[in-house]
Amino acid sequence: MKRIVGKHAEHKKLESNILQISQEAKAAKKKYSDVIDATVGMLHREEGNVFRFDVVDDVLHHLNDAETYHYAPVRGTKDFTEGVFDWVFGENAEMIRKYFKYSVIPTTGGSGAISNSFYNFNDFNQKVLLPNYYWSPYQNFALEANVDLKTFLMYDENFKFNVADFKEKALDLAKEQGRLCVLLNDPSNNPTGLCMTKSDWQEVIKTLNEVNKLDIPTILIHDIAYIDYQMKDSKYSREIFEAYKDLDEDILAIVVFSGSKTFSLYGFRVGAQIGLSKSQEVVDHFVRVGDYSVRGRFSSVSQPGINTIGKIFSNPDNKNRFKAEVSVATKLLKDRASLFLEEAEKNELNILPYCGGFFVSIPTKNKNIFKDLVNDHVYVIPMQDIIRVAISSLSLKDIPELVRKIKKHI
Amino acid sequence: MKRIVGKHAEHKKLESNILQISQEAKAAKKKYSDVIDATVGMLHREEGNVFRFDVVDDVLHHLNDAETYHYAPVRGTKDFTEGVFDWVFGENAEMIRKYFKYSVIPTTGGSGAISNSFYNFNDFNQKVLLPNYYWSPYQNFALEANVDLKTFLMYDENFKFNVADFKEKALDLAKEQGRLCVLLNDPSNNPTGLCMTKSDWQEVIKTLNEVNKLDIPTILIHDIAYIDYQMKDSKYSREIFEAYKDLDEDILAIVVFSGSKTFSLYGFRVGAQIGLSKSQEVVDHFVRVGDYSVRGRFSSVSQPGINTIGKIFSNPDNKNRFKAEVSVATKLLKDRASLFLEEAEKNELNILPYCGGFFVSIPTKNKNIFKDLVNDHVYVIPMQDIIRVAISSLSLKDIPELVRKIKKHI
């Protein structure tokens, strides 16, 4: 048969176990009353419905026709871009504005931002460095962009972020290919729940600077999808950005914001990439290729999504209502996580250190864990030697039984 | 300076005159009361507001939380995909179902579909064949996909579709690069307003079959964005698809549907690509790479967009209301086009044959036409040796003056 697809598309085949398992779980739930579905990466209330933010719903349903139906500008609106910037950096926003040049480009969710960045900031067949536990769609973004992934060990022997392995792999890869593009999903890592410390970040940035000094182009993609769901006091939730201050002149940092996670606007496909550098020239390149990818891939981004977010960030009443609702959402996760940890301790189940986000992960040596749990009517996402449990969509009442069943098969 | 971007991204630079001129026109309109803005490719009512479909607005505002906020499935819903299929092919739907295998994949607007298809169905640096008058973002889709464009002459000396030049260029290109990927925007071409006849389509397909017989992979991308805005009786609006019946076994046709144009859902980024082939294997490849691109570029498509369209197509009352509103929309364009043609005749202004869509185009030899018109407070989109007038957003009262001013400078 003729090769109908392009050469670089020959090996693309979607094998997303996450989506597939999620569908199987849904089907099983219709058949059996005791099925526990811990696969869904959306925040749900205890009653089982999606965590809709009331202020989001209000604003969304009061957009006028132009705010709803018109094409959005490629660059979005000031309310959106500056609002996202201030929200993301919080108390560090002024510091970032002082030391960095920046630009905010709306994208089709965090996914759109990472996908574009993989494509724009690597030569074909180069590798992006990321930890050995990662959200599997990163593979899809890479193959779609005709690049590859390379991993370093996320943990050291004490289950802390493995600074030494990061440094070694980063230097090796940078020297090997003459480019370093790093992807870190932090805080509240998906799938592990890890939060890197400020000192971890300082070490990462030291390494980036070291690479950069070798005259090697250096790019940091920082996926902060779960930043608003940390367990620590919100006062400290943006402190990792203090480490950014040390970034060398011509490094490009791309901070990836997810409207899906922060606003439960999963279905709207709205997010942003914030390009930061101390060099205006680097930011100019970021804008040049970023704008181009928006136009060249999907024309523009969701107008109702951009305007809803813009109106929440730019209106103090809306913003306060929103902050209050974020606290409720985080409390929901905190209660589930606490119960999970308590039950885990009771059952002597070892879990990876959890500090926030939608997921708790559990190391396992059982290669058959997924099937064993399915036979027990429990659905989780298996990844290498861990299983990922989405506490985002679990209800408290299911947690004790879930932990017991996991313990039984782990 | 280090090269921060990937090699293939070095020459990307967004120079969309359309968006820029549109912004200039808006700014001018605020300064002067007599500015005529004929740049905007969205359908507007006579009063100047966007043509919102009432049934779209009703359905949209009655979606439940899951239908609004959840991630959409990568493949969309049956209501959406089968609804789009039936709408697009109309009375030919059964014939297509009988002779072809097919799959419908939701995309971020028609743009997302074309962008993905350029990327998936060409080797890097190959060329897509299209007419010499085309919507300029096609260039952006091409460069973003690391492919190029090659043109044939759209018109013969009688301003009919130039079958002979298409055939010559198609065979040349196919033999030169061992692949033929053709993009046609028909009916109601943007920018020219041309509608190819059924016999034009039969000739095109004869050529595609001829290429295919040379054992050369052959792909037709058929952008039907403006299919619902034809001037001919809606009974005949889908007759061009009858020509599809002759397509050879392993040719892939990708029909690109725009939710922006058909539903005024411009800001939602929702559309679809319908892959058709008589070979199941070819359709399997279409699905494999198409699904992958959705996941690998933007994760999924607008959930409210997909559900609104699905609920209109699957509910007979909604569908009837919608059909009635489409007639109103088409009548609006028809009235503007008639007046434009009448005034053009009165002023002896030659325009390209218009049979539908959002745009009327006028040939010109004045290289300074854009500036001359701006000085006269008229904004249009200049393209090579034509100017494009968006009647979609003009009001009737502005047309006589617009035609006089164009005539003055043409």
XYZ file of C-alpha atoms in Angstrom, chain B residues 70-373:
304
model
C -15.908 18.379 31.357
C -13.165 17.495 28.914
C -14.710 16.450 25.606
C -13.890 12.947 24.356
C -11.088 13.059 21.730
C -13.575 11.649 19.209
C -16.462 13.903 20.230
C -19.973 12.485 20.564
C -22.085 10.517 18.071
C -24.598 13.375 18.004
C -21.826 15.684 16.873
C -19.969 13.442 14.433
C -22.975 11.850 12.728
C -24.835 15.152 12.830
C -21.973 16.930 11.079
C -21.721 14.132 8.527
C -25.422 14.298 7.638
C -25.428 18.082 7.518
C -22.351 18.307 5.330
C -23.383 15.720 2.753
C -27.139 16.345 2.860
C -28.946 14.287 0.275
C -25.645 12.611 -0.655
C -25.062 11.283 2.859
C -26.474 7.847 2.054
C -24.447 7.562 -1.143
C -21.258 8.463 0.761
C -22.078 5.953 3.496
C -22.653 3.305 0.856
C -19.488 3.799 -1.176
C -17.018 5.049 1.414
C -15.483 4.225 4.757
C -15.289 7.335 6.899
C -14.475 8.852 10.242
C -15.281 12.274 11.718
C -12.725 13.873 14.061
C -13.534 17.091 15.946
C -10.913 19.829 15.549
C -10.246 23.354 16.798
C -12.219 24.917 13.962
C -11.643 24.346 10.284
C -8.181 25.832 10.850
C -7.232 23.016 13.212
C -8.315 20.450 10.640
C -6.318 21.968 7.784
C -3.274 22.542 9.955
C -3.293 18.924 11.189
C -3.828 17.584 7.694
C -0.977 19.584 6.170
C 1.253 18.161 8.898
C 0.038 14.578 8.767
C -0.247 13.974 5.047
C 2.989 15.410 3.692
C 6.660 14.759 4.193
C 8.531 17.792 5.464
C 9.260 20.324 2.707
C 6.741 18.860 0.281
C 4.189 21.130 -1.357
C 0.417 21.403 -1.160
C -1.311 22.414 -4.404
C -3.970 25.130 -4.249
C -5.367 27.929 -6.473
C -3.447 31.198 -6.813
C -6.130 33.086 -4.880
C -6.366 31.754 -1.350
C -7.040 32.699 2.269
C -3.624 33.828 3.517
C -3.589 31.782 6.785
C -3.118 28.689 4.600
C 0.480 29.947 4.374
C 0.730 29.918 8.160
C -0.667 26.393 8.390
C 1.898 25.298 5.821
C 4.953 26.889 7.411
C 3.858 25.695 10.867
C 3.665 22.173 9.408
C 7.055 22.556 7.743
C 5.563 22.187 4.262
C 5.180 24.594 1.360
C 2.475 25.746 -1.051
C 2.338 25.606 -4.843
C -0.375 27.308 -6.848
C -2.273 26.716 -10.065
C -4.332 29.349 -11.879
C -7.813 29.499 -10.420
C -9.391 31.043 -13.519
C -9.277 30.455 -17.232
C -9.682 33.375 -19.644
C -13.465 33.293 -19.134
C -13.187 33.416 -15.346
C -14.234 29.794 -15.046
C -12.349 27.306 -12.863
C -9.162 26.471 -14.761
C -9.366 22.705 -15.166
C -6.440 22.575 -17.588
C -3.998 24.409 -15.351
C -5.058 22.372 -12.340
C -4.397 19.180 -14.251
C -1.010 20.273 -15.515
C 0.256 21.506 -12.144
C -1.152 18.499 -10.293
C 0.586 15.999 -12.555
C 3.853 17.965 -12.507
C 3.910 18.254 -8.735
C 2.858 14.651 -8.159
C 5.597 13.318 -10.409
C 8.177 15.691 -8.972
C 7.632 14.812 -5.313
C 5.857 11.456 -5.382
C 2.838 12.790 -3.502
C -0.156 14.954 -4.299
C -1.985 16.863 -1.604
C -4.568 19.300 -2.994
C -6.450 21.955 -1.041
C -9.647 23.382 -2.531
C -11.900 25.861 -0.744
C -15.259 25.403 -2.438
C -18.111 26.323 -2.725
C -18.235 30.083 -2.079
C -14.491 30.478 -2.201
C -12.668 32.782 0.180
C -11.559 35.265 -1.200
C -13.133 35.122 -4.667
C -16.727 33.918 -4.221
C -16.235 31.265 -6.922
C -18.331 28.097 -6.897
C -16.925 25.238 -8.911
C -19.497 23.331 -10.961
C -20.182 19.644 -10.607
C -18.376 19.167 -13.884
C -15.327 21.076 -12.553
C -15.291 18.631 -9.665
C -15.569 15.668 -12.003
C -12.527 16.933 -13.880
C -10.592 17.468 -10.648
C -11.370 13.939 -9.564
C -10.366 12.548 -12.951
C -6.964 14.129 -12.421
C -6.688 12.819 -8.866
C -7.478 9.337 -10.170
C -4.881 9.711 -12.898
C -2.236 10.615 -10.322
C -3.343 7.840 -8.017
C -2.913 5.311 -10.817
C 0.754 6.310 -11.020
C 1.067 4.748 -7.565
C 1.401 8.179 -5.980
C -0.314 8.855 -2.619
C -3.175 11.259 -3.341
C -4.962 13.418 -0.775
C -7.759 15.921 -1.308
C -8.379 18.496 1.426
C -11.758 20.054 0.734
C -12.461 23.138 2.823
C -16.226 23.704 2.785
C -16.286 26.542 5.343
C -18.838 28.572 3.364
C -21.034 25.743 2.069
C -24.082 27.065 3.916
C -23.827 30.493 2.316
C -24.320 29.665 -1.346
C -26.594 31.720 -3.537
C -28.073 28.721 -5.318
C -31.119 26.882 -4.047
C -30.207 24.825 -0.979
C -31.531 21.773 -2.838
C -28.457 21.964 -5.070
C -25.985 23.087 -2.432
C -24.540 19.584 -1.886
C -24.568 18.370 -5.477
C -20.803 18.701 -5.899
C -20.387 15.677 -3.647
C -21.966 13.496 -6.320
C -18.631 13.773 -8.102
C -16.928 12.077 -5.128
C -18.485 8.790 -6.207
C -15.805 8.443 -8.891
C -12.868 8.731 -6.476
C -10.462 5.826 -6.866
C -10.090 3.205 -4.152
C -7.189 4.465 -2.094
C -7.486 8.235 -2.409
C -8.094 10.048 0.875
C -10.569 12.940 0.875
C -10.674 15.158 3.963
C -13.755 17.358 4.130
C -13.222 20.271 6.494
C -16.258 21.582 8.358
C -16.255 24.947 10.142
C -18.460 25.422 13.210
C -17.392 29.070 13.095
C -19.099 29.784 9.794
C -22.076 27.420 9.963
C -23.029 28.293 13.572
C -21.325 31.669 14.140
C -19.348 29.844 16.856
C -16.198 31.695 15.751
C -14.904 32.170 19.275
C -15.345 28.542 20.335
C -12.846 26.916 17.983
C -14.933 23.977 16.907
C -15.005 22.186 13.586
C -14.348 18.754 12.169
C -12.391 16.810 9.614
C -14.273 14.061 7.820
C -11.917 11.461 6.377
C -13.355 9.502 3.443
C -11.896 6.718 1.379
C -13.093 3.585 -0.328
C -10.197 1.849 1.427
C -10.680 1.008 5.106
C -6.917 0.933 5.526
C -6.610 4.529 4.353
C -9.345 5.626 6.767
C -7.572 3.748 9.557
C -4.448 5.801 8.888
C -6.541 8.976 8.848
C -7.972 8.099 12.258
C -4.620 7.061 13.680
C -2.816 10.306 12.877
C -5.877 12.546 13.280
C -6.666 11.347 16.802
C -3.019 11.663 17.640
C -2.843 15.262 16.501
C -5.910 16.223 18.528
C -4.381 14.699 21.651
C -0.856 15.852 20.840
C -1.732 19.464 20.030
C -4.604 20.549 22.228
C -5.746 17.465 24.177
C -9.389 17.729 23.120
C -11.828 20.126 21.465
C -14.377 22.573 22.914
C -16.935 20.642 24.966
C -19.639 23.352 24.852
C -19.024 23.735 21.113
C -19.343 20.012 20.422
C -22.431 19.631 22.604
C -24.217 22.666 21.221
C -23.752 21.439 17.664
C -24.632 17.863 18.649
C -27.873 18.955 20.300
C -28.923 21.025 17.323
C -28.282 18.267 14.808
C -29.835 15.478 16.881
C -33.034 17.282 17.861
C -35.483 17.789 14.960
C -37.020 20.937 16.471
C -33.626 22.509 17.000
C -32.525 21.486 13.541
C -35.599 23.034 11.932
C -35.160 26.256 13.870
C -31.539 26.262 12.808
C -32.378 25.716 9.128
C -34.784 28.635 9.234
C -32.091 30.842 10.719
C -29.545 29.752 8.106
C -32.019 30.938 5.466
C -32.197 34.324 7.149
C -28.409 34.515 7.234
C -28.087 33.566 3.578
C -30.787 36.064 2.616
C -28.778 38.753 4.386
C -25.740 37.950 2.257
C -27.853 37.640 -0.870
C -29.333 41.108 -0.391
C -25.905 42.620 0.109
C -24.429 40.763 -2.839
C -27.329 41.783 -5.115
C -26.983 45.416 -4.194
C -23.217 45.231 -4.601
C -23.574 43.700 -8.075
C -26.225 46.216 -9.058
C -24.097 49.139 -7.939
C -21.045 47.629 -9.606
C -22.908 47.371 -12.886
C -24.167 50.927 -12.557
C -20.592 52.106 -11.961
C -19.061 49.776 -14.551
C -16.927 48.083 -11.929
C -15.772 44.570 -12.865
C -15.971 42.042 -10.077
C -15.039 38.362 -9.966
C -18.037 36.041 -10.463
C -19.732 35.757 -7.052
C -21.847 32.758 -6.173
C -21.750 32.821 -2.392
C -19.775 33.194 0.803
C -18.617 36.133 2.864
C -16.514 37.873 0.212
C -16.686 39.667 -3.125
C -13.409 40.310 -4.916
C -12.453 42.923 -7.471
C -9.462 42.750 -9.821
C -7.227 45.812 -9.830
C -4.071 47.057 -11.475
C -3.542 49.835 -8.954
C -0.619 48.746 -6.800
C -1.468 51.508 -4.377
C -5.107 50.530 -4.021
C -5.001 49.791 -0.300
C -3.606 53.192 0.655
C -5.818 55.036 -1.797
C -8.884 53.455 -0.234
